[in-house]
mmCIF file of C-alpha atoms in Angstrom:
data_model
loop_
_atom_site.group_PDB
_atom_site.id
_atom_site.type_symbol
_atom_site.label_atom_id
_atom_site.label_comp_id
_atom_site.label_asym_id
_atom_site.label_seq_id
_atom_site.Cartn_x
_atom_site.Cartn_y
_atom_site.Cartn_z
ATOM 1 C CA UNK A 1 -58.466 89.527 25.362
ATOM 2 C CA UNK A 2 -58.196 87.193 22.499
ATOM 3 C CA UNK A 3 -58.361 83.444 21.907
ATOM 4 C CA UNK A 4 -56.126 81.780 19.151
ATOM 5 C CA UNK A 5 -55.302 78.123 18.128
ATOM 6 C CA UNK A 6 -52.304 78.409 16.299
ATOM 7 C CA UNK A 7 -51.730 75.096 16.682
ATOM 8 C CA UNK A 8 -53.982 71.847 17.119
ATOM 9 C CA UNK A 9 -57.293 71.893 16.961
ATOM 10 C CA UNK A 10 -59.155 72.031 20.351
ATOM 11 C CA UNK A 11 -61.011 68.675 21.128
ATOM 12 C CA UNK A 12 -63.598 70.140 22.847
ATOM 13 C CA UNK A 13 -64.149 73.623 21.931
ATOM 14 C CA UNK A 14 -66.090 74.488 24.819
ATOM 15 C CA UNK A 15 -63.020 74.991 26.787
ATOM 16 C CA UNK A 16 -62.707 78.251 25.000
ATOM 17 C CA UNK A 17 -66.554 79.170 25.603
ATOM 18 C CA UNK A 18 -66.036 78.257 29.569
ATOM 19 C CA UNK A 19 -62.547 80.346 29.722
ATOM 20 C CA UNK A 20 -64.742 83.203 27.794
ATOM 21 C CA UNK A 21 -67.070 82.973 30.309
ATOM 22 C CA UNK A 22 -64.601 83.180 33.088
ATOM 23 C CA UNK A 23 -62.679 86.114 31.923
ATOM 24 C CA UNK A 24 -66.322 87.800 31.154
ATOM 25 C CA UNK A 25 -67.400 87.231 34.687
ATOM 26 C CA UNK A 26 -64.040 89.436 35.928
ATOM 27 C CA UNK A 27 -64.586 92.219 33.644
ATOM 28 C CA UNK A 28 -62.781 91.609 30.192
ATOM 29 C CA UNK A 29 -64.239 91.695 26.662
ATOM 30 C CA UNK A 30 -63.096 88.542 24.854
ATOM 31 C CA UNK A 31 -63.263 87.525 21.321
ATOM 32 C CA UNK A 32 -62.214 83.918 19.876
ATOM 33 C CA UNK A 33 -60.757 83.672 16.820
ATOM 34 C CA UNK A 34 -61.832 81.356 13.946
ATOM 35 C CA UNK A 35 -59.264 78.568 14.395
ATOM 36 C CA UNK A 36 -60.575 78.583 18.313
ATOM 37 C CA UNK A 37 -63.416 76.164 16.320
ATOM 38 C CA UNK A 38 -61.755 75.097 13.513
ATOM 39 C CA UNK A 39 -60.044 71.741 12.337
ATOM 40 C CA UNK A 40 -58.027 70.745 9.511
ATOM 41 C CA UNK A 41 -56.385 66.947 9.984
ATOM 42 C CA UNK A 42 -54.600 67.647 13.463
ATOM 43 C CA UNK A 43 -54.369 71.644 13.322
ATOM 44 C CA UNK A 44 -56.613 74.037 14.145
ATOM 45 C CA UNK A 45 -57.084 74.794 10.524
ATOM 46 C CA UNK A 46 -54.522 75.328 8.283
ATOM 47 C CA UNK A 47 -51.424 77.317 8.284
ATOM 48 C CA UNK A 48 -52.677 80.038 6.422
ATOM 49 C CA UNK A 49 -55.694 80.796 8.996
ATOM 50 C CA UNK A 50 -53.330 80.375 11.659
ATOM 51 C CA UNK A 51 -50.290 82.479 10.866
ATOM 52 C CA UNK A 52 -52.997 85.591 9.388
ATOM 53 C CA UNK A 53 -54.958 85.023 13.103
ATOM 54 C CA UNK A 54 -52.262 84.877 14.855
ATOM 55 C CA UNK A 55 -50.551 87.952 13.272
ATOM 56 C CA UNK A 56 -53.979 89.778 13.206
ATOM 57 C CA UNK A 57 -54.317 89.236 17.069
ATOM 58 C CA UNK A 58 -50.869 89.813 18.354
ATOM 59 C CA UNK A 59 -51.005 92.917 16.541
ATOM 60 C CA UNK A 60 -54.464 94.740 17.579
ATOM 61 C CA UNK A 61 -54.143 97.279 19.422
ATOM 62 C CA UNK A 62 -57.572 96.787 21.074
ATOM 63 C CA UNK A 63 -56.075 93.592 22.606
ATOM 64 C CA UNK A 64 -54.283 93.656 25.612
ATOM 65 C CA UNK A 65 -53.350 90.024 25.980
ATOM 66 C CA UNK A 66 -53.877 87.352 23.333
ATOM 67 C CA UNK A 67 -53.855 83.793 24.970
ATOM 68 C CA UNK A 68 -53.358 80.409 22.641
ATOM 69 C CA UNK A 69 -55.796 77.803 23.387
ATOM 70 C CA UNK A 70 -53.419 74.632 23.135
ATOM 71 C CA UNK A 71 -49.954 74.168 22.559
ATOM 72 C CA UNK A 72 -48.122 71.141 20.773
ATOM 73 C CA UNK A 73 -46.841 70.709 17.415
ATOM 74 C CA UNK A 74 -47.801 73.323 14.528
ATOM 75 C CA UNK A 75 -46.520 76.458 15.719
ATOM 76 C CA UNK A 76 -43.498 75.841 13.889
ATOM 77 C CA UNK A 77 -44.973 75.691 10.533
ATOM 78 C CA UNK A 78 -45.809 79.027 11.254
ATOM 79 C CA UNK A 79 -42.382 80.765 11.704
ATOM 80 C CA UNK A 80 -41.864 82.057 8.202
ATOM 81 C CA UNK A 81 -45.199 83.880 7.648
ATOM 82 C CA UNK A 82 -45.065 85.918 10.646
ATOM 83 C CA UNK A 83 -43.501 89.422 11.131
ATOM 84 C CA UNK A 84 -42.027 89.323 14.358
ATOM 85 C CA UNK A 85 -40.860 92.444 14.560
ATOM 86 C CA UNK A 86 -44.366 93.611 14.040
ATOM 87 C CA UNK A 87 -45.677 91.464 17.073
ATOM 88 C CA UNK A 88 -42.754 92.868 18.881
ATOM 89 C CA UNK A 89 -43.087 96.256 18.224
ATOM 90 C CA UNK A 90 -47.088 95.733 19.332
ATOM 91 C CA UNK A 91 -46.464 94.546 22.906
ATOM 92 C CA UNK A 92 -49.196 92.724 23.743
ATOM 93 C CA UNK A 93 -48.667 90.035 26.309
ATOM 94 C CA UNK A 94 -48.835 86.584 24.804
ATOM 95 C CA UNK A 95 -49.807 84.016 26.919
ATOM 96 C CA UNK A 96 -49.197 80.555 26.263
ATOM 97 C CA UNK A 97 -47.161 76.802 26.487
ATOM 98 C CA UNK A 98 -45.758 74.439 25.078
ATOM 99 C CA UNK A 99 -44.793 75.338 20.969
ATOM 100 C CA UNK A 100 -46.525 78.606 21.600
ATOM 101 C CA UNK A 101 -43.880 80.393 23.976
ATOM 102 C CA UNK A 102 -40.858 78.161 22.748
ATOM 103 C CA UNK A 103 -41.321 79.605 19.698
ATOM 104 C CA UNK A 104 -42.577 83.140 20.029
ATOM 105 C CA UNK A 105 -39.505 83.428 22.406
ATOM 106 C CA UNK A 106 -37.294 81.719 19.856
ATOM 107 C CA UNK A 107 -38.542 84.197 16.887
ATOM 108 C CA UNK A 108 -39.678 86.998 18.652
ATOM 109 C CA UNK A 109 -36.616 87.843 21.451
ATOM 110 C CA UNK A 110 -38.912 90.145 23.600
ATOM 111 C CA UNK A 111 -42.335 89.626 21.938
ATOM 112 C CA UNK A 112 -43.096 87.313 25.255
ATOM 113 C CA UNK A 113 -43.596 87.486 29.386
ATOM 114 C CA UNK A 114 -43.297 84.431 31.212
ATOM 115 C CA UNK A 115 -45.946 83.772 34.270
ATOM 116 C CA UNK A 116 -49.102 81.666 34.664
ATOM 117 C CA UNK A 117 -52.338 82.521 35.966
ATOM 118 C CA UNK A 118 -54.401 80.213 37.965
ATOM 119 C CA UNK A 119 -58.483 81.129 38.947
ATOM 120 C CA UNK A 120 -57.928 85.044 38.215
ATOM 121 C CA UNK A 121 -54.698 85.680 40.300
ATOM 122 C CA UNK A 122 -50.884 85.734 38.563
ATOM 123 C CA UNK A 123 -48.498 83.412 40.043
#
């Protein structure tokens, strides 16, 4: 499992230690990306870092899921710098809100699975 922030920054970056932690504790090997702890004005870095993470994640095949952080504005500056047919043709499952799905689903027609999970159990 992998943690991205292809968006904003994360206010408190120990959300992503405590969700590392929780996943851990049930078995998976997580990694965090750099922009999990990164900041650059209101992004989690800038759009360079975050389209080559997010490409570099959605496309490793030792990844099964790849989950963004936060959602909200940013995702969009992305759009052009990713190959989506690349992260479609991967099939990991992306998890995510907000920017993050809207436009993964919007650029990537079948790069995505709707569902949320809530203390270890799908919904």
């Amino acid at each position: 499992m992998g943690f991205v922030a292809p968006s904003g920054f994360l206010p408190d970056p120990g959300v992503a230690d405590r969700a590392a932690s929780f996943f851990a504790e049930r078995g998976w090997k997580v990694c965090a990306g750099e922009t999990v702890f990164a900041r650059e004005l209101r992004f989690a870095g800038s759009d360079e870092l975050r389209a080559a993470e997010l490409q570099r994640f959605a496309t490793d095949r030792r990844l099964d899921v790849v989950v963004a952080a936060r959602g909200g504005y940013g995702m969009s500056r992305l759009l052009e710098r990713l190959d989506f047919a690349a992260i479609r043709d991967a099939g990991r499952i992306l998890v995510g809100y907000s920017d993050f799905i809207h436009r993964l689903r919007t650029g990537a027609a079948g790069a995505w699975r709707a569902g949320s999970v809530s203390r270890g159990r799908r919904r």
